[in-house]
Coordinates of C-alpha atoms in Angstrom, one line a residue:
X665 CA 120.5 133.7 119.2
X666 CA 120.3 130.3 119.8
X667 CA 118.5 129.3 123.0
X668 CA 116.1 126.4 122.6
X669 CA 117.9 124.5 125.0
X670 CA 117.2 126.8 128.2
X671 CA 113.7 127.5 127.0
X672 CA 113.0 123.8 126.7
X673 CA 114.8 122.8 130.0
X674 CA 112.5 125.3 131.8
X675 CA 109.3 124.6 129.7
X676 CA 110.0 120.6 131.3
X677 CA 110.9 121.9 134.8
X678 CA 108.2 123.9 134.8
X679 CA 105.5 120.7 133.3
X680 CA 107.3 118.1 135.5
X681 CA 107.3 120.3 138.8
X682 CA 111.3 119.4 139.7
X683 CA 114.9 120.1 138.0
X684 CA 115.7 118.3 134.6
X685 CA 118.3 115.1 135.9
X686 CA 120.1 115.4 132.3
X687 CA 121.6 118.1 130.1
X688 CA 119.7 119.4 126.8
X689 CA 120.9 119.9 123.4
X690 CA 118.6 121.0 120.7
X691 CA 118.4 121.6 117.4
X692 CA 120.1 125.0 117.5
X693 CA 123.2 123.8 118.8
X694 CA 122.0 125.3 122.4
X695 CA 122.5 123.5 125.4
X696 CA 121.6 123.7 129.0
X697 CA 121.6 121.5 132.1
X698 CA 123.8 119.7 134.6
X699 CA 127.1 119.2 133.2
X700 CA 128.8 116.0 133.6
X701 CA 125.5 114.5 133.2
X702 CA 123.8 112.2 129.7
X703 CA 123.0 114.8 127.4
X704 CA 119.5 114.2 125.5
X705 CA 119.7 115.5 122.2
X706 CA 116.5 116.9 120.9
X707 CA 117.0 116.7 117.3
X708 CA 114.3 118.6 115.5
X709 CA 111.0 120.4 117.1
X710 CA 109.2 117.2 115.7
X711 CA 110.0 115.7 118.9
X712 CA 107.9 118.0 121.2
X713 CA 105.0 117.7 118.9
X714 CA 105.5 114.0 119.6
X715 CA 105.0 114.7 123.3
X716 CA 102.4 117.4 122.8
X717 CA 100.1 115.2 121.2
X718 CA 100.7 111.8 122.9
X719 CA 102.3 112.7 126.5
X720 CA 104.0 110.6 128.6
X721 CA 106.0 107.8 128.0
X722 CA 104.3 106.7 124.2
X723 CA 105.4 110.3 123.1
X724 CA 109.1 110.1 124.0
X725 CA 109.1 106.4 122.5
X726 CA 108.1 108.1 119.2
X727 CA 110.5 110.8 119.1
X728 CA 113.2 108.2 120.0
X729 CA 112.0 105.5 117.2
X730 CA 112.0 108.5 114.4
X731 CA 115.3 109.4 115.5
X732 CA 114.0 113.1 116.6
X733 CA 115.3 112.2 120.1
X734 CA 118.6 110.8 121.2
X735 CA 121.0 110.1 124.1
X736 CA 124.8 111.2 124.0
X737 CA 126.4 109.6 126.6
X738 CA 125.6 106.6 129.0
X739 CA 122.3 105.5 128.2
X740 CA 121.5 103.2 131.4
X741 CA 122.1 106.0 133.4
X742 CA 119.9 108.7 131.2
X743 CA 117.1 106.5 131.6
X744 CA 118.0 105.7 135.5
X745 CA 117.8 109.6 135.9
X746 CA 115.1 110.1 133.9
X747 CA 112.7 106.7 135.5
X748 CA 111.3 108.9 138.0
X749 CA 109.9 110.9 135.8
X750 CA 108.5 108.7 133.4
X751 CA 107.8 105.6 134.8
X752 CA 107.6 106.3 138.9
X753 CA 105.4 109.0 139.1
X754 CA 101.6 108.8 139.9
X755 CA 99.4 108.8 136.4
X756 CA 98.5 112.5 136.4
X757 CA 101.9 113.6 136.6
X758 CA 103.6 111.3 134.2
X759 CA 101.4 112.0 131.4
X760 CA 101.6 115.9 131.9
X761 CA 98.1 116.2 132.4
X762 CA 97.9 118.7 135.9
X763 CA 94.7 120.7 135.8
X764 CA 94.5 123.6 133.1
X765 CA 93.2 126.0 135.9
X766 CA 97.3 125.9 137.0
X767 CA 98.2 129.2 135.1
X768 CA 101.8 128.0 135.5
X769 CA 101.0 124.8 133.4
X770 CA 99.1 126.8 131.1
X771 CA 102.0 128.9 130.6
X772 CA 104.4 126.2 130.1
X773 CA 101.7 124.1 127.8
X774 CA 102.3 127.8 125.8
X775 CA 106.2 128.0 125.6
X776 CA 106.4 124.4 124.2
X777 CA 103.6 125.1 121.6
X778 CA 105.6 127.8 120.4
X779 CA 108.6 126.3 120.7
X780 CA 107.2 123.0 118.7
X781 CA 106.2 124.6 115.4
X782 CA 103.6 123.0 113.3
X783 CA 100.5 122.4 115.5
X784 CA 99.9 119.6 113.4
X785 CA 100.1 115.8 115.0
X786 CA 103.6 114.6 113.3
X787 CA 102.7 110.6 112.3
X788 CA 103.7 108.0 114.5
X789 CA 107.0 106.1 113.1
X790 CA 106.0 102.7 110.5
X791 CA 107.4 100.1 113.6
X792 CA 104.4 100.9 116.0
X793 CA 101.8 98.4 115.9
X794 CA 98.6 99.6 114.9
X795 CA 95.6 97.1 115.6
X796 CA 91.8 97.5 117.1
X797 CA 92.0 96.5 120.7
X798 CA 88.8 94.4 120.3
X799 CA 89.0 90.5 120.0
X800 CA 92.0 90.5 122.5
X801 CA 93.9 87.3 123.0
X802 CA 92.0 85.2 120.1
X803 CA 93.2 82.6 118.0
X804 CA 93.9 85.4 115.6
X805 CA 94.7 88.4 117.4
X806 CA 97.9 86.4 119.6
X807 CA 99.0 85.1 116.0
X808 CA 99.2 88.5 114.8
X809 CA 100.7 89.8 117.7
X810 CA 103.3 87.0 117.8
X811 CA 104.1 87.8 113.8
X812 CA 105.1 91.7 115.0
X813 CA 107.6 90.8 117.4
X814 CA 109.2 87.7 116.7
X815 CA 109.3 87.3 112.5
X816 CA 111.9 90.8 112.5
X817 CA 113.8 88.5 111.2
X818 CA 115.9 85.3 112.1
X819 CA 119.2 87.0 111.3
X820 CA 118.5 90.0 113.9
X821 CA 118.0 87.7 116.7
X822 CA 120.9 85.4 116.6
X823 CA 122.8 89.3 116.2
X824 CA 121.1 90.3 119.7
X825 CA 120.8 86.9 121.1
X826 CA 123.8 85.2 120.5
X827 CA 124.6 82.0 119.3
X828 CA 121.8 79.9 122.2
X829 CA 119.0 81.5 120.5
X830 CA 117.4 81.2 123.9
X831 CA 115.4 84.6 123.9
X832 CA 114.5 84.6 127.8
X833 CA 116.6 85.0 131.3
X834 CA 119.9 83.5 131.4
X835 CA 120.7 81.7 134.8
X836 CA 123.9 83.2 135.3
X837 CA 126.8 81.5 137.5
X838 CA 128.9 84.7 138.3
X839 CA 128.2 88.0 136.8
X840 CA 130.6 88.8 133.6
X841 CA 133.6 88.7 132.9
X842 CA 133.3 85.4 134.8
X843 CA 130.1 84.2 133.4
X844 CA 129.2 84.5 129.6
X845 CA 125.7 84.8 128.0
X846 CA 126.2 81.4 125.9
X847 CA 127.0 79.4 129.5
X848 CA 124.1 81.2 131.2
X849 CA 121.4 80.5 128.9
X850 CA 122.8 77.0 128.5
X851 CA 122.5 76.4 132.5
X852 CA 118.8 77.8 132.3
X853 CA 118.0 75.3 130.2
X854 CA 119.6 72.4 132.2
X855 CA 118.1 74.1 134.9
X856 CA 115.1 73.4 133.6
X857 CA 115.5 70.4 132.6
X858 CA 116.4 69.2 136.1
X859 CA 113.2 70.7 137.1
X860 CA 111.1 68.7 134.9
X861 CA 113.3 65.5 135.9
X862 CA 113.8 64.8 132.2
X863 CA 115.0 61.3 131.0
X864 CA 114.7 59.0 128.4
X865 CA 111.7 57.6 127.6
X866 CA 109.9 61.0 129.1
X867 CA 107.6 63.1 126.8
X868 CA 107.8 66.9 127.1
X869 CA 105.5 69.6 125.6
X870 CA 107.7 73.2 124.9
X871 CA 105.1 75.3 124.9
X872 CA 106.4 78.4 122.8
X873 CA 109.4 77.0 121.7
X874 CA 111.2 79.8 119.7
X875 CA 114.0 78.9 117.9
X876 CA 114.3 75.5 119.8
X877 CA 117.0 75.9 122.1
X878 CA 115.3 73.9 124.8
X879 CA 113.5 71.2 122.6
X880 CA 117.0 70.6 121.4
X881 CA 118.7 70.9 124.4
X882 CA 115.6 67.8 125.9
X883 CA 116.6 65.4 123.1
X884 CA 119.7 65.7 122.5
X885 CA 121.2 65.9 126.3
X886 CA 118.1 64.0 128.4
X887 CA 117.2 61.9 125.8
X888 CA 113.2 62.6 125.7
X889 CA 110.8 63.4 122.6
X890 CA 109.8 67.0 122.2
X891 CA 107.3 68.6 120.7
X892 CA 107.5 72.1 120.7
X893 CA 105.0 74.9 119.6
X894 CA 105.0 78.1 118.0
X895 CA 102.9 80.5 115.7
X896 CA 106.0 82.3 114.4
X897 CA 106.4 80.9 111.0
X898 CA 109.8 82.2 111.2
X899 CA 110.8 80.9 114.2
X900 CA 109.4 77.0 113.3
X901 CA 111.5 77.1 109.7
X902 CA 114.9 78.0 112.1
X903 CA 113.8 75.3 114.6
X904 CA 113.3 72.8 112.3
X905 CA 116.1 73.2 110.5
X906 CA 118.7 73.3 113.6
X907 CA 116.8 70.1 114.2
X908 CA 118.0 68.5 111.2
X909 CA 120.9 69.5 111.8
X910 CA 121.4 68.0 114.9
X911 CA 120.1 65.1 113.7
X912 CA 117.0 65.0 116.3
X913 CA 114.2 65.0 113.5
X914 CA 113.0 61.5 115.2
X915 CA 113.2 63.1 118.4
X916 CA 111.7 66.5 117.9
X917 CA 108.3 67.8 116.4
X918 CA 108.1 71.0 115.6
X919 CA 104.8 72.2 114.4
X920 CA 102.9 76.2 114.6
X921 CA 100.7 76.0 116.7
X922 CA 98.6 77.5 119.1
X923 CA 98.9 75.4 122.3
X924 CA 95.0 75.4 122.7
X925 CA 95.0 73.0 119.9
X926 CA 97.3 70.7 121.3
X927 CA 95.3 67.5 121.3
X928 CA 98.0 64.4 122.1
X929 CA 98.7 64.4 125.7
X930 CA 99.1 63.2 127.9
X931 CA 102.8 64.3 128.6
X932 CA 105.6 63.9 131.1
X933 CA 106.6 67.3 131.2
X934 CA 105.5 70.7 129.6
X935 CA 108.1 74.0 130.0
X936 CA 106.3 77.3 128.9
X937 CA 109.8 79.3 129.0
X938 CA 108.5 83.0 128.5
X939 CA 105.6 82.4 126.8
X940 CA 102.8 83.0 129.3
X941 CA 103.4 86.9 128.9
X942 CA 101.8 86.7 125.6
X943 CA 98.4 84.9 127.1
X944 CA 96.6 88.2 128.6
X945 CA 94.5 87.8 132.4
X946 CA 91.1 86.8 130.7
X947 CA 92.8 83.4 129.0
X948 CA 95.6 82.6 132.2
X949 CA 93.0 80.3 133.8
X950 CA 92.1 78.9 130.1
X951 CA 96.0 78.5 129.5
X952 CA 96.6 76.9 132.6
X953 CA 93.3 74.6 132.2
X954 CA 94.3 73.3 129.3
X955 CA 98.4 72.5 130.3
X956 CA 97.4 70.8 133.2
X957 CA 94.7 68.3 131.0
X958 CA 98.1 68.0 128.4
X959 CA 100.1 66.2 131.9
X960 CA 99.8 62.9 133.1
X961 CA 99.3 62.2 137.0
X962 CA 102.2 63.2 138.5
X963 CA 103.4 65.4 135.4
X964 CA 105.3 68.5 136.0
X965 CA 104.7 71.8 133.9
X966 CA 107.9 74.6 134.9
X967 CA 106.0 77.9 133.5
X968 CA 108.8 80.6 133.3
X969 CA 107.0 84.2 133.1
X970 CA 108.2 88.0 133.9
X971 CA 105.7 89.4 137.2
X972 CA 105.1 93.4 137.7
X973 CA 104.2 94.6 140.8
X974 CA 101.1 94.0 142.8
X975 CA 98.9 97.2 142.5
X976 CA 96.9 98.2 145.8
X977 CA 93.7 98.6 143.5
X978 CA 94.1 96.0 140.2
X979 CA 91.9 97.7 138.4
X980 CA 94.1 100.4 137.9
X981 CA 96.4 98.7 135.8
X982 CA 97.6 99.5 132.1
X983 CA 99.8 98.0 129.7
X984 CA 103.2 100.0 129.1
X985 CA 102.0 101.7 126.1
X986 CA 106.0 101.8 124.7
X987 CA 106.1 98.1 125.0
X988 CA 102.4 97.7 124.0
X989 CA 102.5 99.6 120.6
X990 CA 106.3 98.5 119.8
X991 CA 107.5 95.7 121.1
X992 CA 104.8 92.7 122.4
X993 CA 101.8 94.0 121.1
X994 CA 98.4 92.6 123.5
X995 CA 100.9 91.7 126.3
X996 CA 100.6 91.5 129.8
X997 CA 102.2 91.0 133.3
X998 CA 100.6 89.9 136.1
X999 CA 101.9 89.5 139.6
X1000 CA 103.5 86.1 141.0
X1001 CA 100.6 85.6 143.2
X1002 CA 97.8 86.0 140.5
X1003 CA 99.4 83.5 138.6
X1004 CA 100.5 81.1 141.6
X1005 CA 96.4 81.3 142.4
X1006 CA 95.6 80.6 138.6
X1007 CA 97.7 77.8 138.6
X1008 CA 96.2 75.9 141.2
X1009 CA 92.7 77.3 140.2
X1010 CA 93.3 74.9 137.3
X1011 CA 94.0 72.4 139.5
X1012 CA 97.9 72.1 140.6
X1013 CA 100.0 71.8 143.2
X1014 CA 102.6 74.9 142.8
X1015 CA 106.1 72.8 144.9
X1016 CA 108.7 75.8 144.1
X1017 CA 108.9 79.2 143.0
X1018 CA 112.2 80.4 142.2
X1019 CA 113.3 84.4 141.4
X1020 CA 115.9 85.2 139.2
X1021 CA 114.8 88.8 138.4
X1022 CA 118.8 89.8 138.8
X1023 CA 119.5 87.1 136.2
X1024 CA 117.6 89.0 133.8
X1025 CA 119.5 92.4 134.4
X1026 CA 121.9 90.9 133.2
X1027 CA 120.9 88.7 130.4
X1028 CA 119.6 92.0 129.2
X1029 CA 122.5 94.0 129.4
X1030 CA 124.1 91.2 127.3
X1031 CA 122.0 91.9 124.9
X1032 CA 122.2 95.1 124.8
X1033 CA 125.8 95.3 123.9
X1034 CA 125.2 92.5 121.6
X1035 CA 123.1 94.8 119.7
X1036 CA 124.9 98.2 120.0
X1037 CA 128.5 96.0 118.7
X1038 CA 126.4 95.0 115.9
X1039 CA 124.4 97.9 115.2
X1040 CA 125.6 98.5 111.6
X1041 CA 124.5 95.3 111.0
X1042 CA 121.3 95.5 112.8
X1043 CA 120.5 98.6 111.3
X1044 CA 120.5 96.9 107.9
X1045 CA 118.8 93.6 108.9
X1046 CA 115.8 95.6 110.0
X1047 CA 116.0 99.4 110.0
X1048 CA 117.4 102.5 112.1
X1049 CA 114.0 102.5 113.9
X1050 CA 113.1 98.9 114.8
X1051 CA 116.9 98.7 115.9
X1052 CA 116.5 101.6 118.1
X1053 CA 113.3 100.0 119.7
X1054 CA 115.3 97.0 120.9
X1055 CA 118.0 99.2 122.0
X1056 CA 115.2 101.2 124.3
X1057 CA 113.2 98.5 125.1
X1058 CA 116.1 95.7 126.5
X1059 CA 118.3 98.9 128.4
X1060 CA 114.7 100.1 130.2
X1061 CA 114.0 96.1 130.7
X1062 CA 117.4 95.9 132.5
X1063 CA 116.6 99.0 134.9
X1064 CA 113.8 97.7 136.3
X1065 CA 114.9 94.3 136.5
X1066 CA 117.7 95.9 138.9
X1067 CA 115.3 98.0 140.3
X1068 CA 113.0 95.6 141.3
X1069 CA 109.9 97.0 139.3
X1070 CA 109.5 93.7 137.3
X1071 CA 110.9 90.5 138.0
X1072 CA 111.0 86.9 137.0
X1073 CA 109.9 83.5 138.2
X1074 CA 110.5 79.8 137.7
X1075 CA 107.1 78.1 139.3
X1076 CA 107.4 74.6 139.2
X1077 CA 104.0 73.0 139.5
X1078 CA 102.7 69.7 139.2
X1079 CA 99.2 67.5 138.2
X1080 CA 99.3 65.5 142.0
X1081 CA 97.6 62.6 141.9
X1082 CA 94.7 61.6 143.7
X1083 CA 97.0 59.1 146.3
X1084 CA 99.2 62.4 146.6
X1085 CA 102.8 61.0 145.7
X1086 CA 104.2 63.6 143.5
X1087 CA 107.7 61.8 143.0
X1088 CA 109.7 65.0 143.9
X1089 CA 112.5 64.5 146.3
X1090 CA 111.9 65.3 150.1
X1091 CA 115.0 68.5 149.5
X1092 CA 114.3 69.7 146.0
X1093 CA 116.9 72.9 146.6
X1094 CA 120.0 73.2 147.7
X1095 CA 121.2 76.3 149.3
X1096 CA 124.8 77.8 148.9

């Protein structure tokens, strides 16, 4: 008789301590659960052995990276449904560890053992990133981390990204149909440019510059000279060669990089467009040190960076271990006010911070069906399991964008002079 699907589903209400939000189909064809609900589709009995030995959220990642796990149905909401569980409950609940004294745990614990198989721990799938945690955020350890998630491959990313090759939140003038993903990202980067008051003449520093779309965008519609950096060998060659052929090469430097070695300030500008999420809490006030020595007097740096929530104790926090081992390996968020007090620790003056965490719900989303149009395609650019990684990562990214769990922030800062005249107008925003 097949009947994995009931055991399972009350194995999990049992563990989790409420009713299962989705329907469950297993490997024996058996199903149980809430109809009219996302179904998630346990494949083989590999899966639970995935959660056995790694609870919590790094376990499910696994099963859904090997492909023992899947969703049938609307995947936004399976993961909306299933956020509370994973992501929204205290520590000891999410990662299934309640006290072995519970006899109804240690019954449960027992139905999923036998219902798993093998006792032996099934090996994590080839796309985790597997590196020692000691020498974090060196010279070495950020190029290697910068290697795993950005040199998948130029060809996947303009798939995912679109044609702007701007891999950060779009600044979206109505949400689509009305606005596009090719007319957001190009008015973030105008947006950014008006920031930074670019104009010929004006120097600008792009600190992680990606694939160039705003070193390009300086030169080519504001008239400055760029250099932008990168330690993404593959990211520099496609850079360098859409600046040839726009015809900016005497306008635009591209070099890898790390921006601690940056040495020929000073500059007019510097834009750090998603890039601080990559620099860790024990270098921000190094990072920030070293921008604000790269400025001139009255320079302005726009730092563009994704913020988490403010935790009531700080030293509780943990990086995501799905987005830890699979997608930015060493990376870290930090709230806006940590990084608002770092900043002017180094010795700005922070003039406007701007949210636009809805922008990236969106932006998101885009990519999202970008990649699921494509996925044929992305599948043979760079594997069923990196390709579902992307998929999990950007549709989670989007939830809790909406949900307000992360957001995202434009801080505008500048290196004030002594005399205090900062050169920004006396009504820098204007309100709708």
């Amino acid at each position: 008789m097949a009947d994995a699907a009931p055991r399972l589903k009350g194995i999990l209400e049992q563990l989790i301590g409420t009713p299962l939000p989705v329907r469950v189909r297993a490997w024996d064809g058996s199903q149980a659960g809430p109809p009219d609900t996302p179904t998630l589709v346990v494949r083989n009995r590999r899966a639970l052995r995935h959660l056995l030995w790694k609870p919590g959220e790094l376990g499910l990642a696994r099963a859904w990276v090997a492909d023992d796990l899947a969703v049938e149905g609307d995947l936004y909401t399976a993961l909306d449904r299933l956020s509370g569980l994973i992501w929204e409950r205290d520590e000891e609940t999410r990662t299934l560890t309640r006290s072995l004294r519970d006899p109804g745990f240690r019954s449960a614990v027992r139905g999923l053992l036998a219902l798993a198989g093998s006792p032996l721990p099934p090996a994590p799938p080839p796309e985790e990133a597997r590196r020692p945690r000691r020498g974090l955020h060196t010279r070495h350890s950020d190029r290697r981390a910068i290697s795993h998630h950005y040199d998948v491959g130029n060809d996947f990313y303009e798939l995912v990204l679109g044609p702007s090759m701007v891999y950060s939140c779009a600044y979206w003038p109505a949400p689509p149909p009305r606005g596009t993903l090719e007319q957001a990202q190009h008015d973030k980067l105008e947006l950014v440019a008006r920031k930074l008051a670019l104009e010929p003449g004006r120097r600008l520093l792009d600190v992680g510059c990606g694939w160039g779309s705003m070193a390009v965008h300086a030169a080519r519609d504001h008239g400055v000279d760029v250099v932008g950096v990168t330690l993404s060998q593959e990211q520099a060659a496609y850079a360098r060669k859409r600046v040839a052929d726009e015809g900016l090469t005497d306008r635009i430097e591209i070099r890898v990089q790390d921006y601690r070695d940056v040495t020929d300030g000073p500059y007019d500008a510097i834009s750090s467009i998603g890039m601080a999420e990559h620099v860790g809490s024990r270098r921000y006030l190094e990072y920030a040190t070293a921008l604000h020595r790269l400025l001139k007097p009255g320079g302005r740096l726009l730092n563009h960076q994704i913020a988490r929530r403010p935790q009531r104790d700080e030293t509780t926090y943990r990086v995501d271990e799905f987005i830890d081992a699979y997608v930015f390996p060493d990376g870290e968020l930090a709230p806006l006010g940590s990084t608002v007090t770092l900043l002017e620790r180094a010795g700005f003056e922070v003039r406007d911070v701007e949210s636009i965490r809805e922008h990236y719900a969106l932006t998101l989303r885009g990519w999202v069906a970008n990649l699921e149009s494509g996925w044929s395609r992305a599948v043979a650019l760079t594997g069923p399991g990196r390709a579902r990684v992307w998929q999990l990562y950007m549709a989670a990214s989007a939830l809790a964008f909406e949900r307000n769990r992360i957001g995202v922030n434009q801080v505008l800062a500048v290196r004030t002079p002594e005399s205090g005249a900062c050169a920004l107008p006396l009504r820098s925003r204007t309100w709708n």
